[in-house]
Tab-separated table of C-alpha atoms and ligand atoms in Angstrom:
chain	number	residue	atom	x	y	z
X	1	MET	CA	-126.453	1.774	-9.856
X	2	LYS	CA	-126.207	2.536	-6.097
X	3	ILE	CA	-125.451	1.206	-3.333
X	4	ASP	CA	-128.187	-0.169	-1.378
X	5	ASN	CA	-129.766	-3.148	0.442
X	6	ASN	CA	-129.885	-5.925	-1.830
X	7	THR	CA	-126.882	-5.522	-3.761
X	8	VAL	CA	-123.915	-7.314	-3.863
X	9	VAL	CA	-120.752	-5.185	-3.218
X	10	SER	CA	-117.078	-5.323	-5.226
X	11	LEU	CA	-114.492	-3.347	-3.198
X	12	HIS	CA	-111.231	-3.026	-1.829
X	13	TYR	CA	-109.940	-1.476	1.445
X	14	THR	CA	-107.338	-0.780	3.490
X	15	LEU	CA	-107.792	-0.471	7.043
X	16	LYS	CA	-105.059	1.547	9.247
X	17	ASN	CA	-104.686	2.859	13.275
X	18	LYS	CA	-104.842	6.398	14.389
X	19	ASP	CA	-100.977	6.185	13.739
X	20	GLY	CA	-101.750	5.747	10.134
X	21	GLU	CA	-100.497	1.676	9.758
X	22	VAL	CA	-101.999	-0.363	7.861
X	23	MET	CA	-103.707	-3.001	9.950
X	24	ASP	CA	-105.329	-5.243	7.159
X	25	THR	CA	-105.851	-4.359	3.723
X	26	SER	CA	-107.582	-6.138	0.775
X	27	SER	CA	-104.997	-4.770	-2.446
X	28	GLY	CA	-103.275	-7.464	-3.757
X	29	GLY	CA	-105.724	-9.505	-3.958
X	30	GLU	CA	-109.278	-10.496	-4.471
X	31	PRO	CA	-111.581	-7.851	-4.455
X	32	LEU	CA	-113.455	-8.322	-0.872
X	33	VAL	CA	-117.302	-9.006	-1.471
X	34	TYR	CA	-120.938	-8.831	0.796
X	35	LEU	CA	-124.242	-8.563	0.016
X	36	HIS	CA	-125.156	-4.632	1.200
X	37	GLY	CA	-127.741	-4.243	4.153
X	38	VAL	CA	-127.853	-7.491	6.249
X	39	GLY	CA	-124.274	-6.885	8.361
X	40	GLY	CA	-122.073	-7.959	6.715
X	41	LEU	CA	-119.231	-5.533	7.202
X	42	ILE	CA	-119.555	-3.699	10.506
X	43	PRO	CA	-122.244	-0.843	10.505
X	44	GLY	CA	-120.361	2.031	9.943
X	45	LEU	CA	-119.197	1.304	6.770
X	46	GLU	CA	-121.456	0.023	5.611
X	47	ASP	CA	-123.349	3.454	6.193
X	48	GLU	CA	-120.282	5.317	4.799
X	49	LEU	CA	-120.894	2.885	1.792
X	50	LYS	CA	-124.729	3.259	0.741
X	51	GLY	CA	-125.077	4.923	-2.565
X	52	LYS	CA	-121.522	4.859	-3.561
X	53	GLU	CA	-121.400	4.336	-7.009
X	54	LYS	CA	-119.191	1.884	-9.044
X	55	GLY	CA	-114.661	3.315	-9.152
X	56	ASN	CA	-115.993	6.097	-5.568
X	57	ALA	CA	-113.711	5.773	-3.805
X	58	PHE	CA	-113.478	7.503	-0.735
X	59	GLN	CA	-111.679	7.780	2.961
X	60	ALA	CA	-114.208	6.980	6.216
X	61	VAL	CA	-113.332	7.052	9.705
X	62	ILE	CA	-115.873	4.616	12.421
X	63	PRO	CA	-116.025	5.035	15.955
X	64	PRO	CA	-116.214	2.432	17.748
X	65	GLU	CA	-119.691	1.742	18.426
X	66	LYS	CA	-120.078	1.573	14.488
X	67	ALA	CA	-117.027	-0.949	14.329
X	68	TYR	CA	-115.947	-3.268	16.582
X	69	GLY	CA	-117.928	-1.619	19.987
X	70	ALA	CA	-116.084	-0.537	22.890
X	71	TYR	CA	-113.384	-1.742	24.334
X	72	ASN	CA	-114.967	-3.807	28.209
X	73	ASP	CA	-112.473	-4.802	30.715
X	74	GLU	CA	-115.565	-7.706	32.317
X	75	PHE	CA	-113.904	-9.202	29.069
X	76	ILE	CA	-110.498	-10.059	31.050
X	77	ARG	CA	-110.994	-13.309	32.744
X	78	LYS	CA	-108.081	-14.669	34.906
X	79	VAL	CA	-107.690	-18.283	34.715
X	80	ALA	CA	-105.630	-21.541	36.056
X	81	LYS	CA	-102.603	-21.943	33.713
X	82	SER	CA	-102.823	-26.054	34.308
X	83	ASN	CA	-106.223	-25.188	31.786
X	84	PHE	CA	-104.076	-24.154	29.327
X	85	GLN	CA	-102.351	-27.232	27.884
X	86	GLY	CA	-99.744	-27.904	25.553
X	87	ASP	CA	-95.780	-27.219	25.875
X	88	GLU	CA	-95.665	-23.414	24.739
X	89	GLU	CA	-94.767	-21.458	27.225
X	90	LEU	CA	-97.588	-19.280	28.085
X	91	HIS	CA	-96.608	-15.530	27.141
X	92	GLU	CA	-98.345	-11.941	27.742
X	93	GLY	CA	-99.602	-11.118	23.801
X	94	MET	CA	-100.367	-14.903	22.855
X	95	GLN	CA	-103.344	-15.980	21.141
X	96	VAL	CA	-105.383	-18.778	22.939
X	97	GLN	CA	-108.423	-20.280	22.009
X	98	MET	CA	-111.016	-20.803	24.760
X	99	GLN	CA	-113.610	-23.761	25.523
X	100	SER	CA	-116.854	-21.945	26.577
X	101	GLN	CA	-118.465	-25.188	28.451
X	102	SER	CA	-122.027	-24.864	25.839
X	103	GLY	CA	-119.092	-25.321	23.231
X	104	GLU	CA	-118.840	-21.894	22.030
X	105	ARG	CA	-115.515	-21.095	20.903
X	106	ALA	CA	-113.949	-17.978	21.061
X	107	MET	CA	-109.878	-16.543	20.753
X	108	ALA	CA	-109.131	-14.693	23.321
X	109	VAL	CA	-105.259	-13.440	23.986
X	110	ILE	CA	-103.773	-13.624	27.264
X	111	SER	CA	-103.082	-11.144	29.017
X	112	LYS	CA	-101.099	-11.104	32.092
X	113	VAL	CA	-99.050	-14.041	33.195
X	114	GLU	CA	-98.988	-14.158	36.788
X	115	GLU	CA	-97.795	-17.051	39.698
X	116	GLU	CA	-100.901	-19.229	39.137
X	117	ASP	CA	-103.357	-18.221	36.575
X	118	VAL	CA	-103.197	-15.372	33.212
X	119	LEU	CA	-106.269	-13.206	32.891
X	120	LEU	CA	-107.579	-13.680	28.891
X	121	ASP	CA	-108.367	-10.906	27.157
X	122	LEU	CA	-111.500	-11.724	25.086
X	123	ASN	CA	-112.321	-8.266	23.462
X	124	HIS	CA	-112.423	-8.516	19.505
X	125	PRO	CA	-108.841	-7.153	19.040
X	126	LEU	CA	-110.292	-4.575	16.795
X	127	ALA	CA	-112.501	-3.246	19.866
X	128	GLY	CA	-111.890	0.675	20.982
X	129	HIS	CA	-110.939	0.738	18.064
X	130	THR	CA	-111.908	4.530	15.908
X	131	LEU	CA	-110.485	2.521	12.280
X	132	PHE	CA	-109.393	5.092	9.622
X	133	PHE	CA	-110.191	3.056	5.930
X	134	ASP	CA	-109.893	4.258	2.352
X	135	VAL	CA	-112.098	2.153	0.396
X	136	GLU	CA	-112.717	1.691	-3.316
X	137	VAL	CA	-115.930	0.492	-5.068
X	138	VAL	CA	-115.179	-2.184	-8.088
X	139	ASP	CA	-118.286	-2.840	-9.486
X	140	ILE	CA	-121.821	-3.053	-7.466
X	141	ARG	CA	-124.525	-5.786	-9.046
X	142	GLU	CA	-128.216	-6.309	-7.745
X	143	ALA	CA	-128.733	-9.456	-5.601
X	144	SER	CA	-130.244	-12.577	-7.040
X	145	GLN	CA	-133.201	-14.289	-5.074
X	146	SER	CA	-130.668	-17.204	-3.587
X	147	GLU	CA	-128.432	-14.221	-2.065
X	148	ILE	CA	-130.980	-12.382	-0.335
X	149	GLU	CA	-132.125	-15.671	1.149
X	150	HIS	CA	-129.024	-17.193	2.673
X	151	GLY	CA	-127.849	-13.698	3.566
X	152	HIS	CA	-124.656	-13.934	1.608
X	153	ALA	CA	-123.154	-13.195	-1.377
X	154	HIS	CA	-122.789	-15.755	-3.989
X	155	GLY	CA	-120.035	-16.315	-6.829
X	156	PRO	CA	-116.750	-15.596	-6.844
X	157	GLY	CA	-115.311	-13.847	-4.030
X	158	GLY	CA	-118.751	-14.925	-2.225
X	159	HIS	CA	-120.043	-18.848	-0.455
X	160	ASP	CA	-119.555	-20.988	-2.960
X	161	HIS	CA	-121.850	-24.158	-1.703
T	1	ZN	ZN1	-126.024	-18.976	-0.096
């Protein structure tokens, strides 16, 4: 059986940056489980996984445009310090949760602290990065009808509802 749309895939992965530093890994824990073909993983990784079989291990280099997108300077926002509550000192690199007027929440990183304001970077932390994956396909099975309808995997490692 090969990975294709409407299959549920279990895999182990290690994500490294261009310097070879490990940024994320499933190694030592439960495998990642996803329904293939519905955008559950970044597009570049799903492209690489298509057609692979159980037991296949491979490396994949994913450019930003097939991962988390290019870094966008327009996603830098200037916000007055007075908008932040709490007594924690605002500092560069600090993660803060933003809420838009429509109620949407997003994580942002403080990229600069000025006299009256801070600059917030709303880019995904991996935007602009080429990603280096080591992947091992642990299992492949047919998706059930309800998984296809819901657009995600059920059972161990998947949605539980
Ligand atoms: Zn479901």
